[in-house]
Amino acid sequence: MISDQGVCPTKLKRPPVNTFDALLVRLEQLFPSFNSVILVQEAISEQFFFVNLDDLKKRCGLSDCSVREDLNDRHQWPLFIQLRETPTLLWPPPKRLSQVLSELLRYGEEGASAHRGAAILSLDSTDAVPLAAFLLDYPVAYVPASADQTSFLADVSLDVYECVFRPGVVEAQRLSLTNGEHIVMKFSCPSAIYSAEEVGELSAPKLTQRLSDKFGNRLREAGLPDSFLIRHTTQVHDRVSL
């Protein structure tokens, strides 16, 4: 996963926190850039994230451990969509999300000079789902209407985006990529949302270009071929898993 915050989440029945913790210690020993990375465990959903604190601070536009929600900074956030019977735009961001991001930044600052161990969070789905979207740098973040909600986006027309890294044959073999490509991220957004005037900049053509520019730059900075494509389809499902 190519993301500002590093890694896609891993969901397991028995959280291997010791394994991930040991991996991070070893990476810190080998690569100084990992000194700003922390391990985050969301206990209820059993998800883990490697979070780059320096990049997180940049994305939040911070010089301290607070998170701004000013409308002028809206571009720093994903597009929040509350999953009611009719999906609706949500602004400002969920209050608990801002608090959690501030807590993570403070956690990193307090242990900046030493290995910190995992930051453990306990969040219900109304907070955990949008947090995951933010950490993985998704342009769209779903927000369940309640922690008890189990059915999402049934029979709703969705714009689905699949972002793919597809280098040349030699590079794909060197990176051991299955089918010569790697799916960087895949996400959806209710098609009707894009017709709203305030999110016109997130129409399918503009969003595709923005994603291409963002990840193309990251690939070039990493010394990899700028071979990035976005597949866009419209789909309808009985339900969507978050």
Short mmCIF file of C-alpha atoms in Angstrom, two decimals:
data_model
loop_
_atom_site.label_atom_id
_atom_site.label_comp_id
_atom_site.label_asym_id
_atom_site.label_seq_id
_atom_site.Cartn_x
_atom_site.Cartn_y
_atom_site.Cartn_z
CA MET A 1 0.00 0.00 0.00
CA ILE A 2 1.42 3.34 -1.04
CA SER A 3 -0.05 5.78 1.44
CA ASP A 4 0.96 8.83 3.43
CA GLN A 5 0.54 6.70 6.49
CA GLY A 6 2.33 3.66 5.17
CA VAL A 7 0.48 0.35 5.31
CA CYS A 8 -2.90 -1.19 4.72
CA PRO A 9 -4.68 -2.61 7.80
CA THR A 10 -4.29 -6.29 8.75
CA LYS A 11 -7.26 -8.06 10.32
CA LEU A 12 -6.56 -11.27 12.21
CA LYS A 13 -8.30 -13.40 14.85
CA ARG A 14 -5.23 -13.35 17.09
CA PRO A 15 -3.55 -9.96 16.84
CA PRO A 16 0.21 -10.58 16.35
CA VAL A 17 1.11 -7.34 18.09
CA ASN A 18 4.46 -8.75 19.22
CA THR A 19 5.35 -9.70 15.64
CA PHE A 20 4.48 -6.27 14.26
CA ASP A 21 6.23 -4.57 17.17
CA ALA A 22 9.40 -6.60 16.58
CA LEU A 23 9.22 -5.84 12.85
CA LEU A 24 9.02 -2.12 13.53
CA VAL A 25 11.99 -2.27 15.90
CA ARG A 26 14.04 -4.03 13.23
CA LEU A 27 13.00 -1.54 10.53
CA GLU A 28 13.99 1.34 12.80
CA GLN A 29 17.43 -0.23 13.17
CA LEU A 30 17.86 -0.59 9.41
CA PHE A 31 16.20 2.57 8.12
CA PRO A 32 16.23 5.88 10.05
CA SER A 33 13.04 6.99 8.29
CA PHE A 34 11.09 4.46 10.36
CA ASN A 35 11.90 6.34 13.56
CA SER A 36 8.81 8.45 12.94
CA VAL A 37 6.54 5.42 12.45
CA ILE A 38 4.31 4.00 15.17
CA LEU A 39 2.17 0.88 15.36
CA VAL A 40 -1.53 1.51 16.00
CA GLN A 41 -3.87 -1.25 17.13
CA GLU A 42 -7.65 -0.86 17.00
CA ALA A 43 -8.67 -3.48 19.55
CA ILE A 44 -12.35 -3.99 18.72
CA SER A 45 -11.95 -4.61 14.97
CA GLU A 46 -8.47 -6.14 15.48
CA GLN A 47 -6.90 -3.95 12.82
CA PHE A 48 -3.31 -2.71 12.80
CA PHE A 49 -1.78 0.31 11.08
CA PHE A 50 1.77 1.53 10.66
CA VAL A 51 1.42 5.31 10.90
CA ASN A 52 4.05 7.79 9.74
CA LEU A 53 3.75 10.61 12.27
CA ASP A 54 5.67 13.15 10.20
CA ASP A 55 3.36 12.65 7.24
CA LEU A 56 0.30 12.61 9.48
CA LYS A 57 1.30 15.96 10.94
CA LYS A 58 1.78 17.41 7.45
CA ARG A 59 -1.62 16.19 6.32
CA CYS A 60 -3.27 17.77 9.35
CA GLY A 61 -1.38 21.02 8.71
CA LEU A 62 0.08 21.00 12.18
CA SER A 63 3.04 22.31 14.11
CA ASP A 64 1.63 20.99 17.38
CA CYS A 65 -0.59 18.14 18.55
CA SER A 66 -3.98 19.51 17.66
CA VAL A 67 -6.26 19.00 14.69
CA ARG A 68 -7.99 21.86 12.90
CA GLU A 69 -11.48 21.55 11.48
CA ASP A 70 -11.77 24.98 9.88
CA LEU A 71 -13.74 24.93 6.64
CA ASN A 72 -10.72 26.49 4.93
CA ASP A 73 -8.83 23.27 5.68
CA ARG A 74 -11.53 20.98 4.29
CA HIS A 75 -9.27 19.89 1.45
CA GLN A 76 -7.06 18.11 4.01
CA TRP A 77 -9.87 15.71 4.86
CA PRO A 78 -11.53 12.96 2.85
CA LEU A 79 -15.10 13.39 1.71
CA PHE A 80 -17.13 12.07 4.67
CA ILE A 81 -20.33 10.26 3.76
CA GLN A 82 -22.79 9.18 6.46
CA LEU A 83 -24.41 5.87 5.58
CA ARG A 84 -28.05 6.59 6.29
CA GLU A 85 -30.86 5.19 4.14
CA THR A 86 -29.92 7.94 1.71
CA PRO A 87 -26.14 8.55 1.93
CA THR A 88 -25.41 12.16 2.84
CA LEU A 89 -22.35 14.40 3.03
CA LEU A 90 -21.07 14.91 6.56
CA TRP A 91 -19.16 18.00 7.72
CA PRO A 92 -17.35 18.76 9.99
CA PRO A 93 -15.45 15.46 10.44
CA PRO A 94 -16.66 13.11 13.17
CA LYS A 95 -15.60 14.69 16.46
CA ARG A 96 -14.00 11.54 17.82
CA LEU A 97 -11.84 11.23 14.70
CA SER A 98 -10.21 14.59 15.36
CA GLN A 99 -9.61 13.58 18.97
CA VAL A 100 -8.01 10.27 17.99
CA LEU A 101 -5.66 11.94 15.50
CA SER A 102 -4.58 14.40 18.17
CA GLU A 103 -4.03 11.53 20.61
CA LEU A 104 -1.84 9.70 18.09
CA LEU A 105 0.26 12.80 17.49
CA ARG A 106 0.71 13.36 21.22
CA TYR A 107 1.59 9.69 21.67
CA GLY A 108 4.33 10.02 19.07
CA GLU A 109 5.66 13.27 20.50
CA GLU A 110 5.89 11.83 24.01
CA GLY A 111 7.97 8.86 22.87
CA ALA A 112 9.88 10.47 20.01
CA SER A 113 13.30 9.51 21.37
CA ALA A 114 12.58 5.85 22.10
CA HIS A 115 10.62 2.88 20.79
CA ARG A 116 7.03 3.37 21.88
CA GLY A 117 5.25 0.05 21.45
CA ALA A 118 1.74 -0.07 20.03
CA ALA A 119 -0.80 2.70 20.53
CA ILE A 120 -4.01 0.86 21.45
CA LEU A 121 -7.40 2.30 20.52
CA SER A 122 -10.89 0.98 21.23
CA LEU A 123 -13.35 2.47 18.75
CA ASP A 124 -16.77 1.46 17.54
CA SER A 125 -17.43 1.32 13.81
CA THR A 126 -18.69 4.91 13.59
CA ASP A 127 -15.16 6.05 14.44
CA ALA A 128 -12.99 3.12 13.30
CA VAL A 129 -14.24 3.13 9.69
CA PRO A 130 -13.55 6.83 8.95
CA LEU A 131 -10.24 6.62 10.86
CA ALA A 132 -9.07 3.79 8.60
CA ALA A 133 -10.06 5.78 5.51
CA PHE A 134 -8.13 8.82 6.75
CA LEU A 135 -4.98 6.89 7.68
CA LEU A 136 -4.96 5.12 4.31
CA ASP A 137 -5.43 8.45 2.52
CA TYR A 138 -8.68 7.49 0.83
CA PRO A 139 -10.45 10.45 -0.80
CA VAL A 140 -13.79 9.09 0.48
CA ALA A 141 -14.55 8.05 4.07
CA TYR A 142 -17.74 6.23 5.00
CA VAL A 143 -19.27 6.90 8.42
CA PRO A 144 -21.79 4.29 9.68
CA ALA A 145 -24.96 5.88 11.05
CA SER A 146 -24.66 3.82 14.25
CA ALA A 147 -22.42 1.18 15.80
CA ASP A 148 -25.25 -1.37 15.35
CA GLN A 149 -25.59 -0.82 11.61
CA THR A 150 -24.81 -4.01 9.65
CA SER A 151 -26.15 -3.30 6.16
CA PHE A 152 -24.48 -0.71 3.97
CA LEU A 153 -25.27 0.79 0.56
CA ALA A 154 -27.69 -1.93 -0.55
CA ASP A 155 -28.73 -1.46 -4.19
CA VAL A 156 -27.01 1.94 -4.33
CA SER A 157 -25.22 2.94 -7.53
CA LEU A 158 -21.51 3.30 -6.72
CA ASP A 159 -18.57 4.78 -8.57
CA VAL A 160 -15.80 2.25 -7.90
CA TYR A 161 -12.13 3.17 -8.30
CA GLU A 162 -9.27 0.68 -8.46
CA CYS A 163 -5.83 2.29 -8.33
CA VAL A 164 -3.14 0.06 -9.80
CA PHE A 165 0.67 0.18 -9.94
CA ARG A 166 1.72 -1.54 -13.16
CA PRO A 167 5.45 -1.35 -13.93
CA GLY A 168 7.28 -3.01 -16.82
CA VAL A 169 7.87 -6.76 -16.97
CA VAL A 170 11.39 -6.66 -15.51
CA GLU A 171 10.41 -4.37 -12.64
CA ALA A 172 7.29 -6.46 -11.92
CA GLN A 173 9.42 -9.60 -11.67
CA ARG A 174 11.89 -7.85 -9.36
CA LEU A 175 9.04 -6.76 -7.09
CA SER A 176 7.32 -10.17 -7.34
CA LEU A 177 4.03 -8.61 -8.45
CA THR A 178 1.20 -11.02 -9.21
CA ASN A 179 -0.07 -10.57 -12.78
CA GLY A 180 2.50 -7.80 -13.18
CA GLU A 181 0.53 -5.29 -11.11
CA HIS A 182 -0.26 -4.26 -7.55
CA ILE A 183 -3.58 -2.80 -6.40
CA VAL A 184 -2.67 0.27 -4.34
CA MET A 185 -6.21 1.02 -3.19
CA LYS A 186 -9.81 0.33 -4.08
CA PHE A 187 -12.72 2.44 -2.89
CA SER A 188 -16.20 3.55 -3.82
CA CYS A 189 -18.51 6.54 -3.56
CA PRO A 190 -22.27 6.75 -4.11
CA SER A 191 -22.74 8.07 -7.63
CA ALA A 192 -25.41 10.53 -6.52
CA ILE A 193 -22.94 12.28 -4.19
CA TYR A 194 -20.88 13.47 -7.14
CA SER A 195 -23.81 15.43 -8.50
CA ALA A 196 -23.71 17.72 -5.45
CA GLU A 197 -22.40 21.14 -6.43
CA GLU A 198 -20.01 21.42 -3.47
CA VAL A 199 -18.11 18.28 -4.46
CA GLY A 200 -17.88 18.95 -8.18
CA GLU A 201 -14.09 18.79 -7.92
CA LEU A 202 -14.50 15.13 -6.98
CA SER A 203 -16.32 14.21 -10.17
CA ALA A 204 -14.98 11.03 -11.75
CA PRO A 205 -12.63 12.74 -14.28
CA LYS A 206 -11.20 15.20 -11.76
CA LEU A 207 -10.81 12.59 -9.02
CA THR A 208 -9.07 10.24 -11.43
CA GLN A 209 -6.59 12.96 -12.41
CA ARG A 210 -5.96 13.91 -8.79
CA LEU A 211 -5.23 10.32 -7.81
CA SER A 212 -2.96 9.85 -10.81
CA ASP A 213 -0.96 12.97 -9.93
CA LYS A 214 -0.68 12.08 -6.24
CA PHE A 215 0.48 8.50 -6.61
CA GLY A 216 2.56 9.20 -9.70
CA ASN A 217 4.58 11.70 -7.65
CA ARG A 218 5.06 9.19 -4.85
CA LEU A 219 6.27 6.52 -7.24
CA ARG A 220 8.78 8.90 -8.78
CA GLU A 221 10.01 9.99 -5.34
CA ALA A 222 10.53 6.31 -4.45
CA GLY A 223 12.56 5.77 -7.62
CA LEU A 224 9.90 3.52 -9.18
CA PRO A 225 8.42 3.74 -12.67
CA ASP A 226 5.52 6.17 -12.89
CA SER A 227 3.22 3.45 -14.18
CA PHE A 228 -0.04 4.14 -12.40
CA LEU A 229 -3.56 3.69 -13.71
CA ILE A 230 -7.06 4.10 -12.31
CA ARG A 231 -9.91 1.84 -13.33
CA HIS A 232 -13.33 3.42 -12.88
CA THR A 233 -16.57 1.47 -13.06
CA THR A 234 -20.16 1.92 -11.87
CA GLN A 235 -21.52 -0.96 -9.80
CA VAL A 236 -24.57 -1.91 -7.74
CA HIS A 237 -24.43 -4.55 -4.98
CA ASP A 238 -26.84 -6.16 -2.52
CA ARG A 239 -24.64 -4.74 0.22
CA VAL A 240 -21.12 -3.42 0.73
CA SER A 241 -18.65 -4.61 3.36
CA LEU A 242 -16.72 -1.91 5.22
#
